[in-house]
XYZ file of C-alpha atoms in Angstrom:
215
model
C 22.330 238.510 203.903
C 25.195 237.181 205.989
C 27.252 234.321 204.888
C 25.914 231.857 207.491
C 22.307 232.671 206.301
C 23.216 232.047 202.809
C 24.639 228.608 203.730
C 21.514 227.681 205.524
C 19.370 228.597 202.693
C 21.644 226.601 200.283
C 21.703 223.517 202.464
C 18.235 222.134 201.511
C 19.097 222.424 197.748
C 22.358 220.480 198.295
C 20.604 217.841 200.352
C 17.810 217.455 197.833
C 20.358 217.111 195.030
C 22.223 214.415 196.908
C 18.980 212.459 197.522
C 18.059 212.662 193.744
C 21.475 211.283 192.797
C 21.322 208.432 195.380
C 17.721 207.397 194.528
C 18.451 207.629 190.767
C 21.569 205.347 191.162
C 19.656 203.015 193.300
C 16.830 202.668 190.621
C 19.308 202.218 187.925
C 21.505 199.475 189.389
C 21.632 197.563 186.088
C 24.070 200.114 184.785
C 26.749 198.664 187.078
C 26.142 195.121 186.100
C 27.559 193.172 182.958
C 25.125 192.089 180.280
C 25.481 189.497 177.564
C 27.283 190.859 174.502
C 25.299 191.140 171.237
C 25.272 192.952 167.827
C 22.028 194.498 166.290
C 21.891 193.031 162.808
C 18.476 194.414 161.889
C 15.633 196.526 163.224
C 11.978 196.312 162.337
C 9.815 198.972 164.199
C 10.425 198.234 167.819
C 11.859 194.753 167.043
C 15.594 194.155 167.140
C 17.277 191.291 165.580
C 20.403 190.524 167.597
C 23.284 188.131 167.286
C 24.403 187.109 170.690
C 27.915 185.730 171.455
C 28.575 182.485 173.149
C 28.323 182.617 176.950
C 28.196 180.621 180.126
C 24.945 180.486 182.057
C 23.669 179.267 185.440
C 20.257 178.015 185.206
C 17.523 176.177 187.101
C 14.198 174.679 186.072
C 11.166 175.499 188.299
C 7.871 173.779 188.200
C 5.318 176.493 188.751
C 1.909 177.555 187.283
C 3.092 181.021 186.076
C 6.226 182.782 185.081
C 6.335 185.213 188.173
C 6.237 182.295 190.669
C 8.917 180.479 188.741
C 11.133 183.625 188.409
C 10.965 184.277 192.129
C 11.973 180.718 193.053
C 14.576 180.403 190.310
C 16.048 183.862 191.286
C 16.371 182.646 194.848
C 18.238 179.510 193.843
C 20.590 181.274 191.388
C 21.339 184.213 193.766
C 22.232 181.680 196.402
C 24.810 180.249 193.989
C 26.421 183.504 192.955
C 26.450 184.770 196.606
C 28.656 181.834 197.828
C 26.408 178.603 197.947
C 28.911 176.827 195.890
C 32.306 174.941 196.238
C 35.551 176.125 194.712
C 37.963 173.219 194.546
C 41.649 174.346 194.898
C 44.149 171.442 194.328
C 47.012 171.810 196.636
C 48.570 168.453 196.027
C 47.669 165.474 193.620
C 45.793 163.993 196.406
C 44.433 166.787 198.529
C 41.547 169.106 197.757
C 40.457 172.092 199.792
C 36.782 173.161 199.039
C 35.738 176.817 199.564
C 33.003 179.105 198.362
C 33.305 181.938 195.929
C 31.169 185.050 195.327
C 30.398 185.738 191.761
C 29.616 189.148 190.321
C 25.926 189.917 189.589
C 24.948 190.281 185.950
C 21.824 191.304 184.201
C 19.196 190.349 182.994
C 17.418 187.531 184.728
C 16.068 185.330 181.888
C 13.001 183.089 181.878
C 11.579 180.721 179.259
C 8.949 178.008 179.322
C 9.980 174.357 178.897
C 8.412 170.820 178.974
C 9.506 170.617 182.619
C 8.298 174.027 183.776
C 10.269 177.424 183.540
C 14.007 177.570 182.978
C 15.488 180.673 184.896
C 18.873 181.932 183.870
C 21.749 184.063 184.972
C 24.586 184.769 182.594
C 27.989 184.373 184.161
C 30.658 187.140 183.996
C 32.591 187.007 180.752
C 35.867 186.620 182.729
C 34.992 183.133 183.707
C 35.547 179.953 181.717
C 33.357 177.025 182.450
C 36.136 175.112 184.179
C 36.892 178.082 186.367
C 33.456 178.339 187.846
C 32.702 176.935 191.282
C 30.378 174.029 191.534
C 26.830 174.778 192.663
C 25.961 173.297 196.120
C 22.293 173.176 195.002
C 22.058 170.336 192.489
C 19.037 172.110 190.890
C 21.524 174.765 189.622
C 23.276 173.731 186.376
C 26.202 175.504 184.626
C 26.062 175.306 180.806
C 27.920 176.782 177.704
C 25.409 178.391 175.425
C 26.190 178.900 171.779
C 25.822 182.118 170.040
C 22.303 182.665 168.729
C 20.202 184.975 166.556
C 17.334 186.372 168.625
C 14.429 188.778 168.078
C 13.820 191.105 170.941
C 11.119 193.605 171.941
C 11.885 196.041 174.752
C 9.519 197.823 177.050
C 9.306 199.310 180.486
C 7.132 198.845 183.510
C 6.559 195.719 185.640
C 6.319 192.367 183.663
C 3.015 190.979 184.824
C 1.066 188.091 183.228
C -1.096 190.266 181.040
C 1.842 192.358 179.762
C 3.734 189.330 178.960
C 0.912 187.872 176.890
C 0.527 191.109 175.053
C 4.185 191.684 174.260
C 4.617 187.986 173.244
C 1.705 188.380 170.769
C 3.262 191.750 169.443
C 6.701 190.083 169.005
C 5.503 187.045 167.033
C 3.263 189.103 164.931
C 6.016 191.207 163.741
C 8.465 188.499 162.806
C 7.036 187.666 159.322
C 7.235 191.310 158.202
C 10.788 191.461 159.479
C 11.675 188.457 157.442
C 12.039 185.921 160.278
C 10.459 182.988 161.840
C 10.446 181.895 165.452
C 12.648 178.970 166.271
C 11.736 178.229 169.934
C 9.634 179.477 172.820
C 9.269 183.164 173.766
C 11.210 184.091 176.819
C 11.575 187.168 179.017
C 14.521 189.183 180.213
C 14.237 191.398 183.438
C 17.089 193.768 183.808
C 16.242 195.425 187.167
C 15.815 194.138 190.663
C 12.452 194.401 192.601
C 13.879 197.555 194.359
C 13.526 199.507 191.117
C 10.034 200.698 191.990
C 9.697 203.487 189.256
C 7.982 201.829 186.319
C 9.608 203.713 183.525
C 13.020 203.147 185.016
C 12.563 199.342 184.418
C 13.862 197.520 181.383
C 12.075 194.309 180.343
C 12.235 192.314 177.037
C 10.553 189.439 175.486
C 12.770 187.559 173.139
C 12.686 184.381 170.777
C 15.375 182.530 168.740
C 14.754 183.192 165.115
C 15.932 182.147 161.545
C 15.464 184.055 158.230
C 12.443 183.079 156.206
């Protein structure tokens, strides 16, 4: 076989390999995003007891009938904030301010938890920021907060986080806590680590979590 013929036969394999690499990277975008820092202090079956470090979050409360609807609306508001719907105040003299917007790096996961006023949707801010360094949200429904460190029980699973799946995983998490030696100290929330573009179910990382205290 001539060298040009060998190259022609090799080309589909090279192209196929490149496509696999690109698609896999596209499906696993979360690998390129910062996540909140925590230590695993105990494990009980599939349940992890984690100690999270203090962090700064941007959050918004959405009134909606279900978690999925609230998450979509909350994500839109928070994504607007980190993509530049904000005002960075730069003081040039004691009496002059120059507002400008600032893009903030995306992090993971997108958190949601029920509250008395609806659903609270949360983005964690990059660890390089202090609260006073962050730009002010232009949307008054977006609030920046310092969140203290916390002890949290978490259950990880793959697939798309639909309503029935959430209910099942929530029940599984709460049922496992007494055997692990902990009790729930709040509402069960969700953490979604992947964007909607991650279409392959077993590539997707989801968690249900709840603040806990030892029995």
